Amino acid sequence: MSASPENLVAIFVMALAAMAAKGGGFIAMRWLGRHRFVAAMLDHAPGAVLVSAAVVPLTQAGGAYWAGAIAAAVLTRTAGGFTPGLFGAVGAVALARWAGLQ
């Protein structure tokens, strides 16, 4: 297995950027503290990332993904957590595809 030098340089630069961002975040948290806005932003970041990842399949695909999104929303709200919603979404998409929805 071999890698081109351009790919290795790109991976190295991305790793440096990730480390710089993480270090900057630690410094900012020490300097700013955990204000209400920062705490709210950190609490909502995982959900925002998941929604941004789910928007593309919802807009480009058919009803199976909509069934999964609805199941995820309902189970996350009623079962009280991310994990039941995630498993419910995957199960709903699988069942909808098995039933013939695209």
GROMACS .gro file of C-alpha atoms in nm:
model
  102
    1MET     CA    1   0.000   0.000   0.000
    2SER     CA    2   0.139   0.339  -0.091
    3ALA     CA    3   0.025   0.698  -0.071
    4SER     CA    4   0.115   0.993  -0.285
    5PRO     CA    5   0.310   1.277  -0.122
    6GLU     CA    6   0.025   1.520  -0.189
    7ASN     CA    7  -0.217   1.304   0.008
    8LEU     CA    8   0.025   1.270   0.297
    9VAL     CA    9   0.081   1.646   0.309
   10ALA     CA   10  -0.295   1.705   0.300
   11ILE     CA   11  -0.351   1.461   0.588
   12PHE     CA   12  -0.072   1.624   0.789
   13VAL     CA   13  -0.210   1.975   0.732
   14MET     CA   14  -0.562   1.861   0.828
   15ALA     CA   15  -0.423   1.705   1.146
   16LEU     CA   16  -0.243   2.028   1.232
   17ALA     CA   17  -0.559   2.229   1.169
   18ALA     CA   18  -0.762   1.995   1.391
   19MET     CA   19  -0.505   2.019   1.671
   20ALA     CA   20  -0.492   2.400   1.640
   21ALA     CA   21  -0.871   2.423   1.655
   22LYS     CA   22  -0.885   2.196   1.959
   23GLY     CA   23  -0.608   2.388   2.133
   24GLY     CA   24  -0.776   2.717   2.052
   25GLY     CA   25  -1.100   2.583   2.197
   26PHE     CA   26  -0.930   2.481   2.520
   27ILE     CA   27  -0.763   2.823   2.552
   28ALA     CA   28  -1.092   2.999   2.476
   29MET     CA   29  -1.276   2.793   2.736
   30ARG     CA   30  -1.017   2.877   2.999
   31TRP     CA   31  -1.027   3.244   2.909
   32LEU     CA   32  -1.401   3.286   2.852
   33GLY     CA   33  -1.530   3.031   3.096
   34ARG     CA   34  -1.851   2.845   3.049
   35HIS     CA   35  -2.107   3.117   2.991
   36ARG     CA   36  -2.472   3.038   2.920
   37PHE     CA   37  -2.427   3.096   2.546
   38VAL     CA   38  -2.122   2.870   2.526
   39ALA     CA   39  -2.293   2.601   2.731
   40ALA     CA   40  -2.605   2.616   2.511
   41MET     CA   41  -2.394   2.602   2.195
   42LEU     CA   42  -2.202   2.298   2.320
   43ASP     CA   43  -2.523   2.126   2.427
   44HIS     CA   44  -2.685   2.173   2.086
   45ALA     CA   45  -2.380   2.105   1.866
   46PRO     CA   46  -2.425   1.725   1.834
   47GLY     CA   47  -2.787   1.762   1.726
   48ALA     CA   48  -2.698   2.033   1.477
   49VAL     CA   49  -2.430   1.815   1.321
   50LEU     CA   50  -2.671   1.522   1.291
   51VAL     CA   51  -2.943   1.738   1.137
   52SER     CA   52  -2.700   1.883   0.886
   53ALA     CA   53  -2.594   1.530   0.790
   54ALA     CA   54  -2.955   1.414   0.758
   55VAL     CA   55  -3.079   1.702   0.543
   56VAL     CA   56  -2.915   1.580   0.222
   57PRO     CA   57  -3.070   1.231   0.220
   58LEU     CA   58  -3.407   1.378   0.319
   59THR     CA   59  -3.409   1.619   0.027
   60GLN     CA   60  -3.267   1.379  -0.232
   61ALA     CA   61  -3.419   1.046  -0.134
   62GLY     CA   62  -3.767   0.913  -0.097
   63GLY     CA   63  -4.006   0.813   0.176
   64ALA     CA   64  -3.784   0.565   0.358
   65TYR     CA   65  -3.563   0.842   0.491
   66TRP     CA   66  -3.865   1.048   0.589
   67ALA     CA   67  -3.997   0.753   0.787
   68GLY     CA   68  -3.660   0.725   0.959
   69ALA     CA   69  -3.651   1.095   1.040
   70ILE     CA   70  -3.999   1.087   1.188
   71ALA     CA   71  -3.920   0.776   1.392
   72ALA     CA   72  -3.598   0.937   1.517
   73ALA     CA   73  -3.777   1.254   1.624
   74VAL     CA   74  -4.055   1.067   1.802
   75LEU     CA   75  -3.829   0.818   1.979
   76THR     CA   76  -3.574   1.081   2.079
   77ARG     CA   77  -3.851   1.286   2.234
   78THR     CA   78  -4.045   1.004   2.401
   79ALA     CA   79  -3.767   0.761   2.494
   80GLY     CA   80  -3.551   1.044   2.622
   81GLY     CA   81  -3.226   1.009   2.438
   82PHE     CA   82  -3.019   1.003   2.127
   83THR     CA   83  -2.952   0.629   2.123
   84PRO     CA   84  -3.314   0.511   2.100
   85GLY     CA   85  -3.377   0.769   1.829
   86LEU     CA   86  -3.076   0.656   1.629
   87PHE     CA   87  -3.165   0.288   1.647
   88GLY     CA   88  -3.528   0.365   1.576
   89ALA     CA   89  -3.434   0.568   1.267
   90VAL     CA   90  -3.214   0.292   1.130
   91GLY     CA   91  -3.483   0.034   1.198
   92ALA     CA   92  -3.754   0.249   1.038
   93VAL     CA   93  -3.547   0.303   0.723
   94ALA     CA   94  -3.474  -0.069   0.702
   95LEU     CA   95  -3.841  -0.159   0.746
   96ALA     CA   96  -3.953   0.103   0.495
   97ARG     CA   97  -3.704  -0.024   0.238
   98TRP     CA   98  -3.812  -0.381   0.306
   99ALA     CA   99  -4.172  -0.272   0.251
  100GLY     CA  100  -4.080  -0.125  -0.085
  101LEU     CA  101  -4.040   0.246  -0.016
  102GLN     CA  102  -3.749   0.413  -0.183
   0.00000   0.00000   0.00000
